[in-house]
mmCIF file of C-alpha atoms in Angstrom:
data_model
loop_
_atom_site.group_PDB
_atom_site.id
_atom_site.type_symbol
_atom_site.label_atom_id
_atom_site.label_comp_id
_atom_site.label_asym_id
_atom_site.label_seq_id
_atom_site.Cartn_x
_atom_site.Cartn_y
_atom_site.Cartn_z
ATOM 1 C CA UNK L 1 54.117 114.953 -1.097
ATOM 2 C CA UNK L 2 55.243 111.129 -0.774
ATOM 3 C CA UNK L 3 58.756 110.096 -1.276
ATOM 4 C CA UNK L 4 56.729 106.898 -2.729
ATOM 5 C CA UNK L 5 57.374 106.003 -6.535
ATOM 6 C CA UNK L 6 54.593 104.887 -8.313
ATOM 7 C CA UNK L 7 55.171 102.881 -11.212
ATOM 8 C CA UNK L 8 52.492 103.719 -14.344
ATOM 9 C CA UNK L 9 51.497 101.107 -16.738
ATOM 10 C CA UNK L 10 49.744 103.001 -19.260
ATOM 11 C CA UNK L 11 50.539 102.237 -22.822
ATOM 12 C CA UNK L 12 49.513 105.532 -24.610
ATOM 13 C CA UNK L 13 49.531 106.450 -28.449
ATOM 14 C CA UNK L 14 52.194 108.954 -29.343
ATOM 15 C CA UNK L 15 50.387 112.485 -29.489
ATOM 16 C CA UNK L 16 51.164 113.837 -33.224
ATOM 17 C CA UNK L 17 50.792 117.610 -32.259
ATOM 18 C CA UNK L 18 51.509 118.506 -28.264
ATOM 19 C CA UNK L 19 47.990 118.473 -26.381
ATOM 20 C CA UNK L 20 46.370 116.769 -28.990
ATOM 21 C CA UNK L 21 43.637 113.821 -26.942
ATOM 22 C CA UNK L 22 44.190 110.341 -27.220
ATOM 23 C CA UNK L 23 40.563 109.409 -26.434
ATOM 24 C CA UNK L 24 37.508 110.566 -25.083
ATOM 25 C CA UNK L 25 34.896 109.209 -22.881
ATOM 26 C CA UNK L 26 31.555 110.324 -23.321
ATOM 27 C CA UNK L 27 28.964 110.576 -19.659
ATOM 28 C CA UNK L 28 26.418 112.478 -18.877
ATOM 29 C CA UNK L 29 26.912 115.505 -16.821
ATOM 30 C CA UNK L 30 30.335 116.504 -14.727
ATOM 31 C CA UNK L 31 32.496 114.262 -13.915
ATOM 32 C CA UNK L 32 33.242 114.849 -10.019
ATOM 33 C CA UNK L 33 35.637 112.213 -9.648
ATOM 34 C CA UNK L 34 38.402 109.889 -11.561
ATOM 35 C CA UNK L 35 41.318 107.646 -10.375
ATOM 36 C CA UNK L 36 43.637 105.235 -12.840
ATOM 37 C CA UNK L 37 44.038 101.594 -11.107
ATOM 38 C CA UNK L 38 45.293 98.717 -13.079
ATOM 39 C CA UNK L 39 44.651 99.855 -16.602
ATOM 40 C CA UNK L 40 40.989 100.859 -16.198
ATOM 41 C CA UNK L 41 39.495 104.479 -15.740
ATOM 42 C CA UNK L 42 37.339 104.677 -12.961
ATOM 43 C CA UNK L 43 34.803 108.093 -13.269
ATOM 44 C CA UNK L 44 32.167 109.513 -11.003
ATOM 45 C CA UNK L 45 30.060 111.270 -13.189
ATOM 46 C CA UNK L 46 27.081 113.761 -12.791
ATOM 47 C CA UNK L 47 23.805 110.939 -12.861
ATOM 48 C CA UNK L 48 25.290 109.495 -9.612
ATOM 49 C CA UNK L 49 27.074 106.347 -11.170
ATOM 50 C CA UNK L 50 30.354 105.456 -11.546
ATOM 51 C CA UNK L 51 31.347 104.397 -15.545
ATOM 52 C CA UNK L 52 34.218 102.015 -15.850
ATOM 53 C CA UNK L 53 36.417 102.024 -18.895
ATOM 54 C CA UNK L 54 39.407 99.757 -20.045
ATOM 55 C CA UNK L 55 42.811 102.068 -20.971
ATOM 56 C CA UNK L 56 43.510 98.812 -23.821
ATOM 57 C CA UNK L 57 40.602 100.093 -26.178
ATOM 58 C CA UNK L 58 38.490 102.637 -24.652
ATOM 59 C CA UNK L 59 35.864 100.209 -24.015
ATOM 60 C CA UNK L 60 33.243 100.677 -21.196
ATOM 61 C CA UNK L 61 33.063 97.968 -19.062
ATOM 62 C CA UNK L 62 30.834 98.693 -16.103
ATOM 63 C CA UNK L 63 28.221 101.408 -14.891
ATOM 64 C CA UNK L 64 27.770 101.217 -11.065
ATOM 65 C CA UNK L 65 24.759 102.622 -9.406
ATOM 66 C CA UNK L 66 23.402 102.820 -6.274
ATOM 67 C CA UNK L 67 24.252 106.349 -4.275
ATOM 68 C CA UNK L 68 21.115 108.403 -4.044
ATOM 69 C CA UNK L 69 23.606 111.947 -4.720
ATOM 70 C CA UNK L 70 26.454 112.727 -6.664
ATOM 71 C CA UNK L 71 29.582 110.694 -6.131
ATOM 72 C CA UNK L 72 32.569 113.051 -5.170
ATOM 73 C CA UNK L 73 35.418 111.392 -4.127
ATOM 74 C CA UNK L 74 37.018 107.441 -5.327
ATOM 75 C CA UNK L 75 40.179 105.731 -3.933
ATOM 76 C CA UNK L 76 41.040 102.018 -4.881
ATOM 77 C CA UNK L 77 42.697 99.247 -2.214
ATOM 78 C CA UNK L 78 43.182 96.223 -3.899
ATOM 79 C CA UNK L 79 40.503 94.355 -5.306
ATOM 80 C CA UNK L 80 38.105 97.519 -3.576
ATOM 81 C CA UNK L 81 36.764 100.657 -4.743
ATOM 82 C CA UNK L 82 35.321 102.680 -2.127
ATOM 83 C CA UNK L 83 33.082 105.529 -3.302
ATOM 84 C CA UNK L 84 31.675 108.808 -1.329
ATOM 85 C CA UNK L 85 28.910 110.449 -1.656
ATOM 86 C CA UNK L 86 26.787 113.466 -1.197
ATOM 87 C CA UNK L 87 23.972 111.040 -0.161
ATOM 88 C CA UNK L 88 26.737 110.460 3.168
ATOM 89 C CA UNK L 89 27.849 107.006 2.712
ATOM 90 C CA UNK L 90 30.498 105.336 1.479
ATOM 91 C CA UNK L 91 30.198 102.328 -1.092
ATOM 92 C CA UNK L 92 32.647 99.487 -1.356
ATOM 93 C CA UNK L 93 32.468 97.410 -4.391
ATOM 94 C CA UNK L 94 34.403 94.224 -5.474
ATOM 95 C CA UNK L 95 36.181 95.308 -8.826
ATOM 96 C CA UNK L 96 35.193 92.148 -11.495
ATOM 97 C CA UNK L 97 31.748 91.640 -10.427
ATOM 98 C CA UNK L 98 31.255 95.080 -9.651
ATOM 99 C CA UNK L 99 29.165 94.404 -7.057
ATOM 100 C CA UNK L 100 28.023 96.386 -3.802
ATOM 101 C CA UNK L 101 29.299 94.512 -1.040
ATOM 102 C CA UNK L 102 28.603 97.369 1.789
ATOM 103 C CA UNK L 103 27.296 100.485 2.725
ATOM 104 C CA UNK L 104 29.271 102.332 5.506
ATOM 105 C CA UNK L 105 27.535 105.199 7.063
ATOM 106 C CA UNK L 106 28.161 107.159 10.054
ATOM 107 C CA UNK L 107 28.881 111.161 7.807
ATOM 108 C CA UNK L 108 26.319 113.595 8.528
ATOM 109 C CA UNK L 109 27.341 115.274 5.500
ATOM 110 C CA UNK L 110 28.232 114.612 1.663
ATOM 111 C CA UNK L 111 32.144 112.328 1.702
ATOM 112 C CA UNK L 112 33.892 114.739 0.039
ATOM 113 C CA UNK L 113 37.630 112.833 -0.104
ATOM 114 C CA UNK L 114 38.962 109.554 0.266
ATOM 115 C CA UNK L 115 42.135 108.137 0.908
ATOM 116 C CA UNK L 116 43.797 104.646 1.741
ATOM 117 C CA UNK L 117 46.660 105.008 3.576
ATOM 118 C CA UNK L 118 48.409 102.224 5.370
ATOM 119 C CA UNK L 119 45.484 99.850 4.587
ATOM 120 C CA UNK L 120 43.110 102.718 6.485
ATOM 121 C CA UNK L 121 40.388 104.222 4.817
ATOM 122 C CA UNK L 122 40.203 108.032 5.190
ATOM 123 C CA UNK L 123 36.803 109.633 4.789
ATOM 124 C CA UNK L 124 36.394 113.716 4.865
ATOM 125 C CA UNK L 125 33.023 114.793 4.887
ATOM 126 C CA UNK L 126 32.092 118.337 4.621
ATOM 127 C CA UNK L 127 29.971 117.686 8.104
ATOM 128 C CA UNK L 128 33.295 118.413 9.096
ATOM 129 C CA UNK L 129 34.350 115.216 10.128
ATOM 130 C CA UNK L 130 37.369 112.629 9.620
ATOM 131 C CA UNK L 131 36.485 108.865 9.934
ATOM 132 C CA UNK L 132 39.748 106.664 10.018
ATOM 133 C CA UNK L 133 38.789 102.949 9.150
ATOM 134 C CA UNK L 134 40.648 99.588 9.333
ATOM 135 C CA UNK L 135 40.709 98.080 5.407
ATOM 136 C CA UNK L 136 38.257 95.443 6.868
ATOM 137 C CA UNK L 137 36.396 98.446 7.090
ATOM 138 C CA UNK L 138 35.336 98.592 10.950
ATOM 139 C CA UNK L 139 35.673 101.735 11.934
ATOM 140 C CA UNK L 140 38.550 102.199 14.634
ATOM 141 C CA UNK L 141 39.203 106.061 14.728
ATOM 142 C CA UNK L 142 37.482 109.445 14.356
ATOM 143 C CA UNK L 143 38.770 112.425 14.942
ATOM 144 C CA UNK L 144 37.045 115.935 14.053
ATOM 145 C CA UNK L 145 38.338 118.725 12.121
ATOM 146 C CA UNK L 146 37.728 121.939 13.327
ATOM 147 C CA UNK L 147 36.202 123.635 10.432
ATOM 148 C CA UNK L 148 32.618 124.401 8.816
ATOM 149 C CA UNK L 149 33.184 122.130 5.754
ATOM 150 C CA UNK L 150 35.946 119.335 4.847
ATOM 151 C CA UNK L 151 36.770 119.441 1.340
ATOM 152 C CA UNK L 152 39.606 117.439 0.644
ATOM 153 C CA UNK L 153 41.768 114.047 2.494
ATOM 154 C CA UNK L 154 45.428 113.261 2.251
ATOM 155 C CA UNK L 155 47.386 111.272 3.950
ATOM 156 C CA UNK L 156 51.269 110.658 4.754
ATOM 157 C CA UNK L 157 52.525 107.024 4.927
ATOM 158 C CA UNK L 158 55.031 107.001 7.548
ATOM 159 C CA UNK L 159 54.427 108.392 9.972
ATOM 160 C CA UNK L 160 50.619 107.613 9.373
ATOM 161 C CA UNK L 161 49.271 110.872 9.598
ATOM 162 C CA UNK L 162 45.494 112.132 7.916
ATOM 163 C CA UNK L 163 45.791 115.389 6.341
ATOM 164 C CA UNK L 164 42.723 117.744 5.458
ATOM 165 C CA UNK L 165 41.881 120.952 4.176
ATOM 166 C CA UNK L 166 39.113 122.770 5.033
ATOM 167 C CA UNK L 167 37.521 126.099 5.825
ATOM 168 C CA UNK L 168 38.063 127.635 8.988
ATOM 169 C CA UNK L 169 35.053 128.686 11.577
#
């Protein structure tokens, strides 16, 4: 775990009874993945899109689409969300427009976790695989992990280390 403090910014309704939800936002099928950036709700849900919502009032603001299998794993840099998918790529799309503005390949599995560490991008795939990319997104490292499947990234700021968990042979 990170000595780093993260500062939250969410504004959320007193609960009147403990556990009690504040709000609810409605997909279609699982949702596989979720990260908080900057008061909005980023999802990956079950049709292979990602649904955008703003914390303020619950609204839904965008629906990205584009990965041809289910999106499992979201991390934010800036003004970038990079998603991964089980159709082996990773997507990285300019939050406003919410446009695609590339396509990184190179997994010869489903990205299973992402991670931005250091201004790196840190793709696991479950081909068991690490790719370590600049935040320009050229790709300047790979290293492999030595199991049958990747399931989960991590990484430690100083000193910059990538972290994954996995199955063993």
């Amino acid at each position: 775990m990170s000595a780093t403090h993260v500062k939250c910014h969410l504004h959320c309704r007193p609960f009147r009874r403990q556990g009690q939800a504040l709000g609810s936002f409605g997909t279609r099928g699982s949702v596989w993945a979720l990260c908080v950036h900057n008061g909005l709700v980023i999802a990956a849900v079950g049709d292979s899109s990602i649904k955008v919502w703003r914390l303020a009032d619950w609204e839904m603001i965008a629906t990205l689409s584009g990965h041809r299998g289910l999106v499992l794993a979201l991390a934010v840099h800036e003004d970038l969300l990079f998603s991964g998918s089980d159709d082996r790529s990773v997507r990285v799309w300019r939050m406003g427009s919410w446009r695609c503005e590339r396509v990184l390949t190179g997994h010869n599995g489903g990205v299973v976790g992402l991670r931005i560490v250091n201004g790196c991008l840190i793709s696991a795939s479950n081909d068991s695989f690490i790719k370590v990319r600049e935040a320009a997104v050229l790709c300047v490292q790979e290293r492999t992990h030595r199991a049958s499947w990747v399931w989960s990234s991590g990484g430690v700021q100083r000193p910059f280390t990538a972290i994954a968990g996995g199955r063993a042979r």
